[in-house]
Short mmCIF file of C-alpha atoms in Angstrom, two decimals:
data_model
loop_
_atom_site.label_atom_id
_atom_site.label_comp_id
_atom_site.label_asym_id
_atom_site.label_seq_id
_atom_site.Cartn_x
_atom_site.Cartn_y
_atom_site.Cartn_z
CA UNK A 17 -22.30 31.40 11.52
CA UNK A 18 -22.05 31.89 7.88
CA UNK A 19 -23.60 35.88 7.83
CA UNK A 20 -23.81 37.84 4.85
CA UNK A 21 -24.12 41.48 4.13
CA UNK A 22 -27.44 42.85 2.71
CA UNK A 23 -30.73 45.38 1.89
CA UNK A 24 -33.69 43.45 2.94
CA UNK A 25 -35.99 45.71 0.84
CA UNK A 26 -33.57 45.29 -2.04
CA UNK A 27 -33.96 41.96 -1.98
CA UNK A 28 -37.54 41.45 -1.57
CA UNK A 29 -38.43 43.53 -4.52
CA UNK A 30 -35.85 41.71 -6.44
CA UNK A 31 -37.94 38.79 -5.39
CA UNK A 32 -41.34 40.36 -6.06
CA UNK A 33 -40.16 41.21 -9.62
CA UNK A 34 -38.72 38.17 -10.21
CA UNK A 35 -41.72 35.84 -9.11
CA UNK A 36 -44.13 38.08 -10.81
CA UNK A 37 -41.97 37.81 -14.28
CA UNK A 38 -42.24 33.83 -13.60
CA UNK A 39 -45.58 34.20 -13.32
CA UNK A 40 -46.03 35.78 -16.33
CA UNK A 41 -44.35 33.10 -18.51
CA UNK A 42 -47.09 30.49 -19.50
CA UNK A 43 -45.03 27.96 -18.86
CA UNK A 44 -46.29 24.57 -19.01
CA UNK A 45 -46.35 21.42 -16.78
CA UNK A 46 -43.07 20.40 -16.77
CA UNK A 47 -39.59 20.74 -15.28
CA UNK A 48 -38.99 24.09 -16.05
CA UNK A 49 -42.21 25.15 -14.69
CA UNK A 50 -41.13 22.41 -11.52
CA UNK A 51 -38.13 24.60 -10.78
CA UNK A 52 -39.63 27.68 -11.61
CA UNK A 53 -42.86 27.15 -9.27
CA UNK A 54 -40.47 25.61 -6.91
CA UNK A 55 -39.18 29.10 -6.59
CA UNK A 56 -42.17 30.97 -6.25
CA UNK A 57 -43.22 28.99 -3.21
CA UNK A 58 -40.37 29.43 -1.24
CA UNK A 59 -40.96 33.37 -2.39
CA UNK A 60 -44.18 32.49 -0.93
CA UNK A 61 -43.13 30.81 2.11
CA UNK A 62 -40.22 33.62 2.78
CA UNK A 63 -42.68 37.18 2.27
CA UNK A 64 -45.63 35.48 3.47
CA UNK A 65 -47.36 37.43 -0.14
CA UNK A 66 -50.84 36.07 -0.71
CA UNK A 67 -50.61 37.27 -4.33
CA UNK A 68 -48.05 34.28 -5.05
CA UNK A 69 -49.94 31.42 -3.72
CA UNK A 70 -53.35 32.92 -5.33
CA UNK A 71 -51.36 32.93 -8.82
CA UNK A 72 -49.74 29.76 -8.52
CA UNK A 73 -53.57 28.26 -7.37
CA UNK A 74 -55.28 29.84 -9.87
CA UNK A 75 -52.60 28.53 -12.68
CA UNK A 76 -52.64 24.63 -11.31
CA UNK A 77 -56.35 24.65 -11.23
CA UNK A 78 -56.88 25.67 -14.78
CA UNK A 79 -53.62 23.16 -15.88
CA UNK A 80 -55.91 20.62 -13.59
CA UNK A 81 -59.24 21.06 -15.76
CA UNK A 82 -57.11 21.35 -18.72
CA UNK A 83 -55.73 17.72 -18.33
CA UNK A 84 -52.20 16.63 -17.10
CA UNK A 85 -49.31 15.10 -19.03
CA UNK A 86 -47.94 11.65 -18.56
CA UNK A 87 -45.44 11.45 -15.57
CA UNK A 88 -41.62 11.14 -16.24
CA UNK A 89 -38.77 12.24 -13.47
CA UNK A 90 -38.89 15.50 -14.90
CA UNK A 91 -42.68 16.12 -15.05
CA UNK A 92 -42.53 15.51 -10.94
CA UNK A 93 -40.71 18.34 -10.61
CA UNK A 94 -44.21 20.13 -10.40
CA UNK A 95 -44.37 18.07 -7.26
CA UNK A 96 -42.32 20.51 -4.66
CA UNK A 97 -45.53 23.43 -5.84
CA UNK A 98 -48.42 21.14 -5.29
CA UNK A 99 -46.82 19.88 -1.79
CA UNK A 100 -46.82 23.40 -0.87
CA UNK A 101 -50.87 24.23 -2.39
CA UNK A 102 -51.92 21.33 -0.44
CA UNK A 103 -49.99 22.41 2.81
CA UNK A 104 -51.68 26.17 2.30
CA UNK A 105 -54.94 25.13 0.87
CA UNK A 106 -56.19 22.25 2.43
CA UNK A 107 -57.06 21.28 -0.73
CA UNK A 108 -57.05 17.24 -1.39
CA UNK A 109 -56.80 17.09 -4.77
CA UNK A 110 -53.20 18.93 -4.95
CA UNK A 111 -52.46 15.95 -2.59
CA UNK A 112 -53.70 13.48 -4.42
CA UNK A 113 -51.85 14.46 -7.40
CA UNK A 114 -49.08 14.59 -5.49
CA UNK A 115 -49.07 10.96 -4.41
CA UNK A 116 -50.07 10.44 -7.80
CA UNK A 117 -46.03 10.64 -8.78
CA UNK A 118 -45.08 9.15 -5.92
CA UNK A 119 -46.49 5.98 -7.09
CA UNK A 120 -45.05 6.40 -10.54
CA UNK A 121 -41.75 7.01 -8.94
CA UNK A 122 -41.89 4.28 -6.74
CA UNK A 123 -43.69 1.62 -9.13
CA UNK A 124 -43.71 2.53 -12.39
CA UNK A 125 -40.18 4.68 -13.34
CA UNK A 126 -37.22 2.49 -14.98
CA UNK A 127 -34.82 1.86 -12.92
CA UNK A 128 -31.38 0.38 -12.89
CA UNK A 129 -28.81 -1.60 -10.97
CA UNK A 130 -29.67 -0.64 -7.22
CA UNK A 131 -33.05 0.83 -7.75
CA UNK A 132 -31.50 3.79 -8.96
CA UNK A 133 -33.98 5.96 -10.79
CA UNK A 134 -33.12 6.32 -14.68
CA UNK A 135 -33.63 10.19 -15.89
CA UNK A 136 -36.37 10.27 -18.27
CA UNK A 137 -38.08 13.48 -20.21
CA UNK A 138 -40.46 11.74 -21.99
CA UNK A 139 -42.44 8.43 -21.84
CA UNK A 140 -40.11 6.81 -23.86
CA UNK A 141 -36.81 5.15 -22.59
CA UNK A 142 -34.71 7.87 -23.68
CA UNK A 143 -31.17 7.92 -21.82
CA UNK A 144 -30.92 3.66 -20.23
CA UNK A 145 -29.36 3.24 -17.56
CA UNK A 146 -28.59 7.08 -17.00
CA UNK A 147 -28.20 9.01 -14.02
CA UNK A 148 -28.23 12.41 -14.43
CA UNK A 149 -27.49 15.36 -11.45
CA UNK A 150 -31.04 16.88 -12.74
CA UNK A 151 -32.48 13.87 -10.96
CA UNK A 152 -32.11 14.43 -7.62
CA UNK A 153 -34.03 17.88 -8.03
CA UNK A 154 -36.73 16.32 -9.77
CA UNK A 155 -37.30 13.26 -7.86
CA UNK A 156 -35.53 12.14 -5.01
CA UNK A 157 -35.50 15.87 -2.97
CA UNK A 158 -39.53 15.68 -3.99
CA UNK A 159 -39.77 12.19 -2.35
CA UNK A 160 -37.48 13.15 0.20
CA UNK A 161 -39.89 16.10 1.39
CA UNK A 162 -42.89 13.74 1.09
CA UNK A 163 -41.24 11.11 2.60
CA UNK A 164 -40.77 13.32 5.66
CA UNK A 165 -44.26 14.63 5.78
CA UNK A 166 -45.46 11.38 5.93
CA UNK A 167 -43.04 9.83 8.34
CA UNK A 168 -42.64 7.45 5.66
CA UNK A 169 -39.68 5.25 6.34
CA UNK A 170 -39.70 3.31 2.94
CA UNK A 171 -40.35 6.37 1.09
CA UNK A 172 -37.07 8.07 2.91
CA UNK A 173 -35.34 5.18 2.17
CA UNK A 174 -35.79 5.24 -1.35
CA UNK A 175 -34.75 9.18 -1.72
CA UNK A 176 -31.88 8.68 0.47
CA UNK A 177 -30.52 5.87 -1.80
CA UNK A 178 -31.38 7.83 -4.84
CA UNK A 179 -28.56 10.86 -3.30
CA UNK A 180 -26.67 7.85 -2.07
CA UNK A 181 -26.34 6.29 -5.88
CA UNK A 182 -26.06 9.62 -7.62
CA UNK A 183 -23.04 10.54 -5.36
CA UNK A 184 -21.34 7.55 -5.76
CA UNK A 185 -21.83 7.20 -9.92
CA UNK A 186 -21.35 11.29 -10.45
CA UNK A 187 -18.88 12.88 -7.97
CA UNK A 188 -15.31 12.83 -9.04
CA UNK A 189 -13.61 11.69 -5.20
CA UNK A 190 -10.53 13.61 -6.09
CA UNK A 191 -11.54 16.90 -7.53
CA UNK A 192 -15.05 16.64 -5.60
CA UNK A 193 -17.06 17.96 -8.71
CA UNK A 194 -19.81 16.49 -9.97
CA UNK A 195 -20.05 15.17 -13.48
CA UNK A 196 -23.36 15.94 -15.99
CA UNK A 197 -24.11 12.40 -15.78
CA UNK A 198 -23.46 8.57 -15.49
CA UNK A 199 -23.72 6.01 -18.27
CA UNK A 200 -24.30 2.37 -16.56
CA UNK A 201 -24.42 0.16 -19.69
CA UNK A 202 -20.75 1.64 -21.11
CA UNK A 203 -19.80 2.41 -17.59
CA UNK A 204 -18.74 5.82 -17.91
CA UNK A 205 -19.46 9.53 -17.60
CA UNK A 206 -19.68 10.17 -21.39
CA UNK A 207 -18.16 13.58 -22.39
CA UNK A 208 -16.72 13.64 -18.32
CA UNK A 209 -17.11 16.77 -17.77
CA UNK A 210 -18.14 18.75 -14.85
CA UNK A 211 -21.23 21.07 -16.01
CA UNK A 212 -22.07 23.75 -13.79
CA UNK A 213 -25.80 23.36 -12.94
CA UNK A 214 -25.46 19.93 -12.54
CA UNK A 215 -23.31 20.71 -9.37
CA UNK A 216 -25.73 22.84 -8.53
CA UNK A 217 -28.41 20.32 -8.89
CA UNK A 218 -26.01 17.85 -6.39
CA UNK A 219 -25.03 20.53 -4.52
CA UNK A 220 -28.44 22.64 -3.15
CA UNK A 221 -30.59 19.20 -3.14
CA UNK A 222 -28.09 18.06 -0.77
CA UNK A 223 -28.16 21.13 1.22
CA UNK A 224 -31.92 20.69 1.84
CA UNK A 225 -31.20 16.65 3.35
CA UNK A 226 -30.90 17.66 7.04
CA UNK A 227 -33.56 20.45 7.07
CA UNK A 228 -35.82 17.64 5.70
CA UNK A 229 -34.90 14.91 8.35
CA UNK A 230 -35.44 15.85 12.12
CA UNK A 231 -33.17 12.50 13.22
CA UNK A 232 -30.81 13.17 9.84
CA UNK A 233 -28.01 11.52 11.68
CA UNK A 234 -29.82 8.34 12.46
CA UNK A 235 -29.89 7.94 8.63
CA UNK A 236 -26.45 6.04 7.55
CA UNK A 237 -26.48 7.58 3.62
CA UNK A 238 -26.93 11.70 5.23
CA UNK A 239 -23.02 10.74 6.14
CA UNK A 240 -22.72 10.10 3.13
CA UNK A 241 -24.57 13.62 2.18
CA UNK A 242 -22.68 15.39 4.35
CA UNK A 243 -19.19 14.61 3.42
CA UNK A 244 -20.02 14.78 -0.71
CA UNK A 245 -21.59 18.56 0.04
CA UNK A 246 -18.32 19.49 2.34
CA UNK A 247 -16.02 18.03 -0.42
CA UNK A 248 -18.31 20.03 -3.39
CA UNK A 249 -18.11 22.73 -1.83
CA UNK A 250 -14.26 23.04 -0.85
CA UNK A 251 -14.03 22.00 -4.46
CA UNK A 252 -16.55 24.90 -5.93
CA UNK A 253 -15.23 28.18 -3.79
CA UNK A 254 -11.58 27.64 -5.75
CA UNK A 255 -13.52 27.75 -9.07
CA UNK A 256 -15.41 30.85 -8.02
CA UNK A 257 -14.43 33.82 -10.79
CA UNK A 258 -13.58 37.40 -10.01
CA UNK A 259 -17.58 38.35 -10.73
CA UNK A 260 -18.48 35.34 -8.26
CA UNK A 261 -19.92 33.52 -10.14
CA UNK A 262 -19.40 30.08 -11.57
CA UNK A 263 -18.87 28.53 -15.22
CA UNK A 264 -20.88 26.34 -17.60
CA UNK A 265 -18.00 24.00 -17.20
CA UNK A 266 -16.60 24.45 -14.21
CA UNK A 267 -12.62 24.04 -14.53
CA UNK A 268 -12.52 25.15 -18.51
CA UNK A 269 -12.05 29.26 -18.69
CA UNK A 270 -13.19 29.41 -22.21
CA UNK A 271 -16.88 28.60 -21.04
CA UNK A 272 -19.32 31.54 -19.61
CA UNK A 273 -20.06 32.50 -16.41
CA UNK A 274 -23.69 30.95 -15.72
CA UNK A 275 -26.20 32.54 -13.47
CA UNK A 276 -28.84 29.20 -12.49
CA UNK A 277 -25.75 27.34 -11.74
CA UNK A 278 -24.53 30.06 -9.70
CA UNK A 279 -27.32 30.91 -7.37
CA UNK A 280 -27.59 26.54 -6.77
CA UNK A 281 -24.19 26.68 -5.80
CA UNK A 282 -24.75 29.74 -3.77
CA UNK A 283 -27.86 28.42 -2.04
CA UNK A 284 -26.03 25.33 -0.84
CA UNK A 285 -23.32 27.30 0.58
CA UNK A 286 -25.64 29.55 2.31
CA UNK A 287 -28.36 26.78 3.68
CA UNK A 288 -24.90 24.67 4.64
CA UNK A 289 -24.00 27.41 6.85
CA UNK A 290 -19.94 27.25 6.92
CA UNK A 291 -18.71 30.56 8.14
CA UNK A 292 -15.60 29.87 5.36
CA UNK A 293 -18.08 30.87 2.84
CA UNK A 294 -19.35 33.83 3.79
CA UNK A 295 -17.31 35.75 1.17
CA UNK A 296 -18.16 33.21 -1.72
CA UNK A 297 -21.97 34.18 -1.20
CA UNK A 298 -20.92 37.43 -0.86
CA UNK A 299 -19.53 37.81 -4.21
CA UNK A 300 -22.44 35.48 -5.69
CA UNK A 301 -25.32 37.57 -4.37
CA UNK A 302 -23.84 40.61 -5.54
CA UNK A 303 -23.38 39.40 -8.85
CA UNK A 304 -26.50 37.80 -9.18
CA UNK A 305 -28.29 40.71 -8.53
CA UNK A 306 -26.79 42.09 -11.05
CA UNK A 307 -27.45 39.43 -13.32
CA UNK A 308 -31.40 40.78 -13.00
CA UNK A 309 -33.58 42.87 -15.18
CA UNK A 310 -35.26 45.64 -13.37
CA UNK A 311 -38.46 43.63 -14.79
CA UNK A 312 -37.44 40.30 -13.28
CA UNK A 313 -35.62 38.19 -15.90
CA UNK A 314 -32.51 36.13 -14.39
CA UNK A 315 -30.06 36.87 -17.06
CA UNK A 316 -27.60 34.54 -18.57
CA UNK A 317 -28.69 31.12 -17.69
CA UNK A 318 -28.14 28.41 -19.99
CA UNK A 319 -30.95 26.50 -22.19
CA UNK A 320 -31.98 23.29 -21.57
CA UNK A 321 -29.17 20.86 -22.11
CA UNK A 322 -28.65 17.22 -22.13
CA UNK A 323 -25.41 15.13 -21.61
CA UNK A 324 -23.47 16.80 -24.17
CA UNK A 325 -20.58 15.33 -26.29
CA UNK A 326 -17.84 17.61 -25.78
CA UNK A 327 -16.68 20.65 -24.36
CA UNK A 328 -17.78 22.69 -27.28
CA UNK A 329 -21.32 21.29 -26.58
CA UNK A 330 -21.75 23.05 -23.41
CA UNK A 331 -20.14 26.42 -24.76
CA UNK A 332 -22.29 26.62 -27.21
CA UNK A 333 -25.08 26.24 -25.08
CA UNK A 334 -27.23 29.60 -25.54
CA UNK A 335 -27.80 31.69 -22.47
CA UNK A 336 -29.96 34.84 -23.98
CA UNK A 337 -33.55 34.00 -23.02
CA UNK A 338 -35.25 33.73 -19.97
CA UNK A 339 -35.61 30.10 -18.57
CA UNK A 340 -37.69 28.79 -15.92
CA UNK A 341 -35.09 26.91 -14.03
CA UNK A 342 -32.93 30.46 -14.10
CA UNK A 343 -35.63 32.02 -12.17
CA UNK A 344 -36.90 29.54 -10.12
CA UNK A 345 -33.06 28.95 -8.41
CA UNK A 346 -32.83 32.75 -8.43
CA UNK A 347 -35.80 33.33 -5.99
CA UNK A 348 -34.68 29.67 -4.23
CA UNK A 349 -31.56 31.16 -3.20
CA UNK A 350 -33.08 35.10 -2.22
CA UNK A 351 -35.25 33.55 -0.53
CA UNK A 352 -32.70 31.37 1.68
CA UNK A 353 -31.22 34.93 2.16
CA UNK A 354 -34.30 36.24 4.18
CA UNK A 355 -34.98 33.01 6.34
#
């Protein structure tokens, strides 16, 4: 067993500082706030602290009254919170809003060539015929889950194909990173370059496959899971820096060391459980921590960033503010720690 060396206490304060910065960030109903919230329930779920779920309750109800945005893949990010208010609560209406997406996702998102989901951030058809690594966070690991409450064998379907699709369009099968994204109308990966959060995107949504599926091997496309995350993986340890952590472009050592992309990475090497690893997630954790304020900010992560043109694009990228996602893959992957 993969078995790494640490201070509980350290790490739950870490995690109580972090989720109560998160909290603290007024973020709005959206993907960043999807990752973020994301995080704070598996906080939740990990310390068993009543505080977190009565914060994150007391935040969707008011958003509720308040009046939700149009859905887009990213805006069903704030799917994986309300799955867990509903599971906690009781509550029907978190569930309702919850299948609420699923229908968009199933009947109403664009789509291309083999049902694939295109990524979209707004109501308007921004990126056609994209695939994008952000994707599977967003949309098919939130299906996936709901699928698998459900016992929904469509729905399972559908989120298996979407990890089946965005393996075979984004990971490069001789390095085995992941590119940013996938271009189907000019049939190409655009600037073709492997960003660093999107691998951790590919790589910690596919970690969670078989903890979501009791039968996974029954399923023909978790092979297909299973091999892409061994092959990531191999690929990501050799790409590790000294600090252990990982780049903003992976393979290009004039890019910064990013800490979101990091503790993704990290997470799927810890929830995939390969003994190999244990000093990768050694390193990470320890320099993760580090990368965290004594009030709770996860320290250079890189802004929001699209598909960019060049290598340049992504160096330039600033990392000096507190992000949502940073945080909410932070307390994802302390919390994995303590399970």
């Amino acid at each position: 067993m993969l078995q790494v060396k640490y201070d509980r206490e350290e790490i739950l304060n870490v995690i109580d500082n972090v989720t109560k910065k998160t909290l603290a960030m007024d973020l709005t109903w959206d993907w960043p706030c999807g990752v973020a919230y994301y995080g704070v329930s598996r906080a939740y779920q990990t310390t068993g602290n009543q505080e977190y779920l009565d914060r994150l309750v007391q935040w969707a109800d008011e958003y509720i009254e308040l009046g939700l945005p149009d859905w887009t893949v990213n805006t069903c990010a704030m799917g994986h919170m309300l799955i867990t208010l509903y599971e906690e609560t009781g509550n029907q209406k978190y569930w309702d809003i919850v299948m609420s997406k699923v229908d968009y996702l199933q009947n109403h998102a664009l789509r291309f060539g083999d049902n694939v989901l295109q990524h979209t951030v707004s109501v308007s058809n921004d990126f056609p015929e994209q695939a994008w690594a952000d994707t599977l966070f967003m949309a098919a690991f939130f299906l996936l889950r709901v699928g698998s409450k459900l016992k929904d064998q469509d729905m399972i379907q559908d989120a298996l194909n979407q990890y089946y699709w965005h393996i075979k369009y984004l990971q490069d099968p001789s390095s085995g990173f992941w590119y940013h994204g996938y271009n189907n109308v000019n049939k190409d990966h655009m600037s073709g370059l492997y960003w660093g959060r999107a691998n951790a995107w590919g790589a910690y949504t596919m970690s969670q496959v078989k903890p979501q599926l009791k039968d996974w091997y029954l399923y023909p496309q978790c092979m297909d899971v299973e091999c892409s995350l061994r092959d990531q993986l191999a690929a990501l340890k050799l790409v590790q820096t000294e600090n252990g952590l990982w780049r903003t472009v992976l393979d290009d050592e004039q890019s910064y060391e990013e800490v979101s992309a990091s503790a993704g990475i990290a997470a799927a090497m810890l929830n995939n459980g390969n003994p190999l690893h244990t000093k990768y997630v050694q390193k990470a954790l320890e320099s993760i921590l580090n990368n965290i304020s004594e009030d709770g900010r996860v320290l250079g992560v890189s802004g929001g960033t699209a598909v960019m043109k060049d290598r340049e694009g992504y160096r330039n990228i600033p990392k000096d503010w507190i992000q949502g996602w940073g945080q909410g893959l932070a307390l994802a992957f302390l919390s994995d720690m303590l399970k």
